[in-house]
């Protein structure tokens, strides 16, 4: 059952004093306590209605069986169990709120005491967002920022890229020549072909033959357009590499006891991405695993270090955002949420909004770290 959201209504229990919190290993806690029977009794009608929906009894229309007939058919303990489940689901968010618990995922509920007319005893074990202390991240990233590579593109880098393109062109032509060698010409060796196809000198004519037809008018045009492309590429690569170094420095210096649910969540996301890639290639997961001679369990083991790092990173970024009092731009959240919902018609608006806010918040944190 989905746990009910926190709402304003009257309760006959003090959620702060009626429940105790025990800290467990791996960022889990155990909630223990009792709900007075009046809390269960308030769920009785809803429990009977829910249980009686699919009951079929001769002489009565489905969904119109009298309450006393349903009670007799179900038995008191079945009704009591449904009342208990509903009462716990109702009380759980209040317990989290009163004890200021940041729970992750669904709790594991265990009923310890249940009887008609008596308090309901239960425990709830759940993972929580781990508490941890941030290192002196400003000091850590200053050194990294000092050594950030320049985005300026050199003439040598442009020439190196041109030579790469010419080598690729020569390799393609060599492959084409090999394919055209008939059986009668089999005496012609690869070594012979290699000698015949050398890397061409860059002339206007050669430049015009590169890329799409008409893309380059000559050598100067090739160099200009290639430089523009490489400048964007270099800047993008530098940003990604530099941000990776910044976050690695902070994450490596941060001790966090991660709950397993966060690691599993990251691994599930990685599998979802793999499934999308396979779907695009019209491949089945089982066939792919068979091809690479690995089991799903072996891949999970390989991915675990990366999953741990990703989970730690998000917690660290969230904590830095709090420390620096950063907030994402509200207008950007609205605009980007709207754009995504137009592209993905079936997406849940609440989830999309949370995702967009998270991405924008992370961007704000990264800009802050780059500013130290």
Short mmCIF file of C-alpha atoms in Angstrom, two decimals:
data_model
loop_
_atom_site.label_atom_id
_atom_site.label_comp_id
_atom_site.label_asym_id
_atom_site.label_seq_id
_atom_site.Cartn_x
_atom_site.Cartn_y
_atom_site.Cartn_z
CA UNK A 1 0.00 0.00 0.00
CA UNK A 2 1.17 3.54 -0.71
CA UNK A 3 1.75 5.38 2.53
CA UNK A 4 -0.70 8.26 2.91
CA UNK A 5 0.63 11.82 2.69
CA UNK A 6 0.80 13.95 5.83
CA UNK A 7 -2.51 15.76 6.39
CA UNK A 8 -4.10 17.94 9.05
CA UNK A 9 -6.48 15.89 11.23
CA UNK A 10 -6.98 14.80 14.81
CA UNK A 11 -5.08 11.88 16.38
CA UNK A 12 -5.24 10.25 19.78
CA UNK A 13 -1.52 9.66 20.13
CA UNK A 14 1.62 11.71 20.67
CA UNK A 15 3.84 10.51 17.82
CA UNK A 16 6.93 12.04 19.46
CA UNK A 17 6.66 10.21 22.79
CA UNK A 18 4.88 7.04 21.67
CA UNK A 19 7.70 5.97 19.36
CA UNK A 20 11.42 5.47 19.88
CA UNK A 21 14.12 5.60 17.21
CA UNK A 22 17.06 3.18 17.16
CA UNK A 23 20.04 3.83 14.89
CA UNK A 24 21.16 0.78 12.92
CA UNK A 25 24.25 0.18 10.72
CA UNK A 26 24.33 1.31 7.06
CA UNK A 27 22.20 4.42 7.64
CA UNK A 28 19.07 2.58 8.72
CA UNK A 29 16.82 3.26 11.69
CA UNK A 30 14.24 1.20 13.55
CA UNK A 31 11.04 2.89 14.72
CA UNK A 32 9.27 1.10 17.60
CA UNK A 33 6.08 1.89 19.46
CA UNK A 34 2.34 1.43 19.81
CA UNK A 35 -0.83 2.98 18.45
CA UNK A 36 -3.86 3.09 20.76
CA UNK A 37 -6.80 0.97 19.62
CA UNK A 38 -8.86 4.11 18.87
CA UNK A 39 -6.49 4.77 15.94
CA UNK A 40 -7.34 1.36 14.49
CA UNK A 41 -11.05 1.76 15.20
CA UNK A 42 -11.11 4.94 13.09
CA UNK A 43 -10.02 2.83 10.10
CA UNK A 44 -12.68 0.11 10.58
CA UNK A 45 -15.27 1.37 8.07
CA UNK A 46 -12.67 2.00 5.34
CA UNK A 47 -11.14 -1.44 5.99
CA UNK A 48 -14.49 -3.23 5.63
CA UNK A 49 -15.37 -1.32 2.47
CA UNK A 50 -11.99 -2.14 0.90
CA UNK A 51 -12.12 -5.83 1.86
CA UNK A 52 -15.76 -6.19 0.80
CA UNK A 53 -15.32 -4.77 -2.70
CA UNK A 54 -14.69 -8.14 -4.33
CA UNK A 55 -16.82 -10.31 -2.09
CA UNK A 56 -19.58 -12.17 -3.91
CA UNK A 57 -22.48 -13.51 -1.82
CA UNK A 58 -25.62 -15.07 -3.26
CA UNK A 59 -28.63 -12.80 -2.95
CA UNK A 60 -26.58 -9.58 -2.93
CA UNK A 61 -25.31 -7.41 -5.77
CA UNK A 62 -21.54 -7.07 -5.95
CA UNK A 63 -20.47 -4.00 -3.97
CA UNK A 64 -23.78 -3.83 -2.12
CA UNK A 65 -23.25 -6.48 0.54
CA UNK A 66 -24.35 -5.22 4.00
CA UNK A 67 -21.59 -4.39 6.47
CA UNK A 68 -22.66 -7.00 9.06
CA UNK A 69 -22.69 -9.75 6.40
CA UNK A 70 -19.17 -8.76 5.23
CA UNK A 71 -17.90 -8.77 8.83
CA UNK A 72 -19.28 -12.25 9.40
CA UNK A 73 -17.80 -13.57 6.15
CA UNK A 74 -14.33 -12.05 6.66
CA UNK A 75 -13.85 -12.67 10.36
CA UNK A 76 -12.59 -10.22 12.97
CA UNK A 77 -8.84 -10.97 12.58
CA UNK A 78 -8.90 -10.32 8.80
CA UNK A 79 -10.63 -6.99 9.38
CA UNK A 80 -8.26 -6.17 12.25
CA UNK A 81 -5.22 -6.86 10.04
CA UNK A 82 -6.56 -4.45 7.38
CA UNK A 83 -7.31 -1.84 10.06
CA UNK A 84 -3.76 -2.21 11.38
CA UNK A 85 -2.22 -1.80 7.94
CA UNK A 86 -4.24 1.34 7.30
CA UNK A 87 -3.52 2.80 10.75
CA UNK A 88 0.23 2.27 10.31
CA UNK A 89 0.18 3.78 6.81
CA UNK A 90 -1.70 6.76 8.26
CA UNK A 91 0.60 7.19 11.26
CA UNK A 92 3.96 6.59 9.57
CA UNK A 93 4.40 10.03 7.91
CA UNK A 94 3.42 11.72 11.20
CA UNK A 95 6.12 9.74 13.03
CA UNK A 96 8.73 10.79 10.43
CA UNK A 97 7.62 14.40 10.71
CA UNK A 98 7.65 14.53 14.52
CA UNK A 99 11.08 12.88 14.74
CA UNK A 100 12.46 14.87 11.76
CA UNK A 101 13.45 11.69 9.92
CA UNK A 102 14.50 11.90 6.27
CA UNK A 103 13.52 8.41 5.16
CA UNK A 104 14.46 6.83 1.82
CA UNK A 105 12.22 4.26 0.17
CA UNK A 106 9.57 2.09 1.79
CA UNK A 107 9.79 0.86 5.40
CA UNK A 108 9.86 -2.79 6.42
CA UNK A 109 6.92 -3.13 8.82
CA UNK A 110 6.71 -5.82 11.50
CA UNK A 111 3.66 -6.07 13.78
CA UNK A 112 4.70 -7.06 17.30
CA UNK A 113 1.32 -6.99 19.05
CA UNK A 114 -2.23 -7.12 17.70
CA UNK A 115 -5.52 -8.06 19.40
CA UNK A 116 -9.09 -6.70 19.35
CA UNK A 117 -9.50 -3.73 21.70
CA UNK A 118 -5.75 -3.52 22.43
CA UNK A 119 -2.95 -1.14 21.32
CA UNK A 120 -1.17 -2.09 18.11
CA UNK A 121 2.56 -2.65 18.52
CA UNK A 122 4.85 -2.49 15.49
CA UNK A 123 8.33 -1.67 14.25
CA UNK A 124 9.33 0.05 11.00
CA UNK A 125 12.86 -0.34 9.66
CA UNK A 126 13.84 2.13 6.97
CA UNK A 127 16.91 3.68 5.35
CA UNK A 128 17.56 7.35 6.01
CA UNK A 129 19.63 10.04 4.37
CA UNK A 130 22.98 9.57 6.10
CA UNK A 131 24.44 12.28 8.29
CA UNK A 132 27.96 13.27 7.36
CA UNK A 133 30.36 16.17 7.64
CA UNK A 134 31.52 18.01 4.56
CA UNK A 135 35.28 18.57 4.26
CA UNK A 136 36.67 22.06 3.70
CA UNK A 137 35.52 21.93 0.07
CA UNK A 138 36.42 25.55 -0.68
CA UNK A 139 40.06 24.85 0.19
CA UNK A 140 40.06 21.55 -1.72
CA UNK A 141 38.75 23.01 -4.97
CA UNK A 142 40.93 26.14 -4.99
CA UNK A 143 43.97 24.06 -5.96
CA UNK A 144 42.01 22.25 -8.67
CA UNK A 145 40.72 25.55 -10.04
CA UNK A 146 44.27 26.92 -10.23
CA UNK A 147 45.26 24.05 -12.53
CA UNK A 148 42.23 24.24 -14.80
CA UNK A 149 43.38 23.70 -18.40
CA UNK A 150 43.09 26.60 -20.85
CA UNK A 151 40.23 26.61 -23.36
CA UNK A 152 42.44 28.35 -25.91
CA UNK A 153 42.99 26.28 -29.05
CA UNK A 154 46.49 26.22 -30.56
CA UNK A 155 47.41 26.04 -34.25
CA UNK A 156 49.18 22.77 -33.49
CA UNK A 157 45.92 21.23 -32.24
CA UNK A 158 44.12 22.28 -35.44
CA UNK A 159 46.91 20.80 -37.59
CA UNK A 160 46.87 17.59 -35.53
CA UNK A 161 43.13 17.23 -36.14
CA UNK A 162 43.57 17.85 -39.86
CA UNK A 163 46.27 15.16 -40.00
CA UNK A 164 43.91 12.77 -38.19
CA UNK A 165 41.24 13.46 -40.80
CA UNK A 166 43.71 12.89 -43.64
CA UNK A 167 44.90 9.62 -42.05
CA UNK A 168 41.27 8.46 -41.73
CA UNK A 169 40.71 9.36 -45.40
CA UNK A 170 43.79 7.37 -46.44
CA UNK A 171 42.71 4.40 -44.29
CA UNK A 172 39.23 4.45 -45.86
CA UNK A 173 40.67 4.56 -49.38
CA UNK A 174 43.03 1.70 -48.53
CA UNK A 175 40.08 -0.35 -47.30
CA UNK A 176 38.17 0.41 -50.50
CA UNK A 177 41.16 -0.61 -52.61
CA UNK A 178 41.52 -3.89 -50.73
CA UNK A 179 37.84 -4.62 -51.32
CA UNK A 180 38.29 -4.06 -55.05
CA UNK A 181 41.16 -6.50 -55.33
CA UNK A 182 39.77 -9.45 -57.29
CA UNK A 183 40.83 -13.06 -56.84
CA UNK A 184 42.94 -12.76 -59.96
CA UNK A 185 44.79 -9.86 -58.40
CA UNK A 186 45.27 -11.65 -55.08
CA UNK A 187 48.97 -11.58 -55.70
CA UNK A 188 48.78 -7.87 -54.78
CA UNK A 189 49.51 -7.72 -51.05
CA UNK A 190 48.33 -5.34 -48.37
CA UNK A 191 51.87 -4.05 -48.21
CA UNK A 192 51.65 -3.08 -51.90
CA UNK A 193 48.41 -1.21 -51.28
CA UNK A 194 49.92 0.56 -48.25
CA UNK A 195 52.72 1.89 -50.47
CA UNK A 196 50.27 3.16 -53.09
CA UNK A 197 47.99 4.99 -50.62
CA UNK A 198 50.02 7.55 -48.72
CA UNK A 199 48.54 10.41 -46.68
CA UNK A 200 47.81 13.19 -49.18
CA UNK A 201 49.16 16.71 -48.92
CA UNK A 202 46.51 19.19 -47.86
CA UNK A 203 45.53 21.25 -50.90
CA UNK A 204 42.34 23.15 -51.77
CA UNK A 205 41.28 20.19 -53.90
CA UNK A 206 41.86 17.71 -51.04
CA UNK A 207 40.05 20.01 -48.59
CA UNK A 208 37.04 20.18 -50.94
CA UNK A 209 36.89 16.37 -50.90
CA UNK A 210 36.58 16.21 -47.12
CA UNK A 211 33.30 16.25 -45.20
CA UNK A 212 29.96 16.62 -46.95
CA UNK A 213 29.92 17.74 -50.62
CA UNK A 214 30.44 21.51 -50.73
CA UNK A 215 31.16 21.76 -47.00
CA UNK A 216 34.63 23.26 -47.48
CA UNK A 217 35.70 25.63 -50.28
CA UNK A 218 39.42 25.15 -49.62
CA UNK A 219 42.19 24.84 -47.05
CA UNK A 220 41.49 28.18 -45.31
CA UNK A 221 37.75 27.45 -45.08
CA UNK A 222 38.49 24.00 -43.68
CA UNK A 223 40.81 25.42 -41.01
CA UNK A 224 38.35 28.18 -40.02
CA UNK A 225 35.35 25.88 -39.67
CA UNK A 226 37.37 23.15 -38.02
CA UNK A 227 38.76 25.66 -35.49
CA UNK A 228 35.24 26.82 -34.58
CA UNK A 229 34.15 23.24 -34.01
CA UNK A 230 37.28 22.29 -32.04
CA UNK A 231 37.03 25.38 -29.81
CA UNK A 232 33.50 24.37 -28.74
CA UNK A 233 34.56 20.74 -28.31
CA UNK A 234 37.64 21.65 -26.25
CA UNK A 235 35.70 23.98 -23.97
CA UNK A 236 32.99 21.34 -23.41
CA UNK A 237 35.56 18.63 -22.70
CA UNK A 238 37.51 20.91 -20.35
CA UNK A 239 34.38 21.79 -18.37
CA UNK A 240 33.41 18.12 -17.99
CA UNK A 241 36.94 17.04 -17.04
CA UNK A 242 37.44 19.94 -14.63
CA UNK A 243 34.10 19.41 -12.91
CA UNK A 244 34.92 15.73 -12.57
CA UNK A 245 38.21 16.62 -10.85
CA UNK A 246 36.43 19.08 -8.52
CA UNK A 247 33.80 16.59 -7.39
CA UNK A 248 36.28 13.69 -7.15
CA UNK A 249 38.42 15.78 -4.80
CA UNK A 250 35.46 16.48 -2.48
CA UNK A 251 33.85 13.02 -2.66
CA UNK A 252 37.18 11.27 -1.94
CA UNK A 253 37.59 13.44 1.17
CA UNK A 254 34.05 12.75 2.45
CA UNK A 255 33.16 9.80 4.68
CA UNK A 256 29.56 8.65 4.17
CA UNK A 257 27.90 5.43 5.37
CA UNK A 258 25.65 4.84 2.37
CA UNK A 259 22.38 2.94 2.76
CA UNK A 260 22.14 0.02 0.33
CA UNK A 261 18.95 1.42 -1.20
CA UNK A 262 20.87 4.40 -2.63
CA UNK A 263 23.50 2.15 -4.22
CA UNK A 264 20.78 -0.13 -5.64
CA UNK A 265 18.95 2.91 -7.02
CA UNK A 266 22.04 4.04 -8.92
CA UNK A 267 22.63 0.53 -10.30
CA UNK A 268 18.98 0.34 -11.40
CA UNK A 269 19.42 3.64 -13.25
CA UNK A 270 22.54 2.29 -14.96
CA UNK A 271 20.64 -0.82 -16.05
CA UNK A 272 17.77 1.36 -17.32
CA UNK A 273 20.26 3.32 -19.44
CA UNK A 274 21.75 0.08 -20.76
CA UNK A 275 18.25 -1.18 -21.62
CA UNK A 276 17.52 2.03 -23.56
CA UNK A 277 20.77 1.64 -25.52
CA UNK A 278 19.96 -2.01 -26.29
CA UNK A 279 16.41 -1.11 -27.35
CA UNK A 280 17.78 1.45 -29.82
CA UNK A 281 20.06 -1.24 -31.23
CA UNK A 282 17.17 -3.76 -31.33
CA UNK A 283 19.01 -6.07 -28.96
CA UNK A 284 17.69 -8.10 -26.04
CA UNK A 285 19.35 -7.91 -22.62
CA UNK A 286 19.76 -11.70 -22.35
CA UNK A 287 21.34 -11.91 -25.82
CA UNK A 288 23.74 -9.08 -25.00
CA UNK A 289 24.77 -10.67 -21.69
CA UNK A 290 25.31 -13.96 -23.48
CA UNK A 291 27.45 -12.21 -26.11
CA UNK A 292 29.72 -10.54 -23.54
CA UNK A 293 29.74 -13.77 -21.47
CA UNK A 294 28.65 -12.07 -18.24
CA UNK A 295 25.75 -12.47 -15.83
CA UNK A 296 23.67 -9.61 -14.49
CA UNK A 297 25.20 -10.27 -11.05
CA UNK A 298 28.72 -9.90 -12.46
CA UNK A 299 27.82 -6.57 -14.07
CA UNK A 300 26.29 -5.35 -10.78
CA UNK A 301 29.58 -6.18 -9.02
CA UNK A 302 31.55 -4.29 -11.69
CA UNK A 303 29.27 -1.28 -11.49
CA UNK A 304 29.09 -1.07 -7.69
CA UNK A 305 32.13 1.25 -7.21
CA UNK A 306 30.72 3.71 -9.77
CA UNK A 307 27.25 3.46 -8.20
CA UNK A 308 28.69 4.24 -4.75
CA UNK A 309 30.55 7.22 -6.17
CA UNK A 310 27.43 8.56 -7.91
CA UNK A 311 25.30 8.18 -4.77
CA UNK A 312 27.92 9.92 -2.61
CA UNK A 313 28.27 12.71 -5.16
CA UNK A 314 24.58 13.59 -5.13
CA UNK A 315 24.49 13.67 -1.32
CA UNK A 316 27.59 15.90 -1.29
CA UNK A 317 26.14 18.29 -3.89
CA UNK A 318 22.88 18.52 -1.91
CA UNK A 319 24.78 19.34 1.28
CA UNK A 320 26.93 21.99 -0.41
CA UNK A 321 23.75 23.57 -1.82
CA UNK A 322 22.40 23.84 1.75
CA UNK A 323 25.68 25.20 3.11
CA UNK A 324 25.90 27.83 0.37
CA UNK A 325 22.14 28.59 0.48
CA UNK A 326 21.81 27.94 -3.25
CA UNK A 327 18.47 27.63 -5.02
CA UNK A 328 17.67 26.90 -8.67
CA UNK A 329 15.99 29.57 -10.79
CA UNK A 330 12.20 29.16 -10.45
CA UNK A 331 11.49 30.43 -13.97
CA UNK A 332 13.98 27.97 -15.46
CA UNK A 333 12.34 25.12 -13.54
CA UNK A 334 8.96 26.06 -15.03
CA UNK A 335 10.30 26.49 -18.57
CA UNK A 336 12.33 23.28 -18.65
CA UNK A 337 9.57 21.26 -16.97
CA UNK A 338 7.09 22.48 -19.58
CA UNK A 339 9.50 21.63 -22.42
CA UNK A 340 10.06 18.08 -21.13
CA UNK A 341 6.33 17.48 -20.61
CA UNK A 342 5.69 18.55 -24.21
CA UNK A 343 8.30 16.07 -25.43
CA UNK A 344 7.25 13.24 -23.11
CA UNK A 345 3.46 13.38 -22.98
CA UNK A 346 3.05 10.46 -20.54
CA UNK A 347 5.61 11.72 -18.00
CA UNK A 348 4.51 12.46 -14.44
CA UNK A 349 4.69 16.24 -13.92
CA UNK A 350 5.76 15.98 -10.26
CA UNK A 351 8.67 13.65 -11.09
CA UNK A 352 9.75 15.79 -14.05
CA UNK A 353 9.71 18.93 -11.90
CA UNK A 354 11.83 17.24 -9.21
CA UNK A 355 14.28 16.03 -11.85
CA UNK A 356 14.61 19.48 -13.45
CA UNK A 357 15.06 21.17 -10.07
CA UNK A 358 17.78 18.65 -9.15
CA UNK A 359 19.69 19.16 -12.42
CA UNK A 360 19.51 22.95 -12.11
CA UNK A 361 20.56 22.81 -8.45
CA UNK A 362 23.58 20.67 -9.33
CA UNK A 363 24.53 23.23 -11.99
CA UNK A 364 24.36 26.03 -9.40
CA UNK A 365 26.61 24.04 -7.06
CA UNK A 366 29.15 23.38 -9.83
CA UNK A 367 29.29 27.06 -10.76
CA UNK A 368 29.90 27.89 -7.10
CA UNK A 369 32.72 25.36 -6.82
CA UNK A 370 34.31 26.75 -10.01
CA UNK A 371 34.26 30.24 -8.47
CA UNK A 372 36.53 29.43 -5.50
#
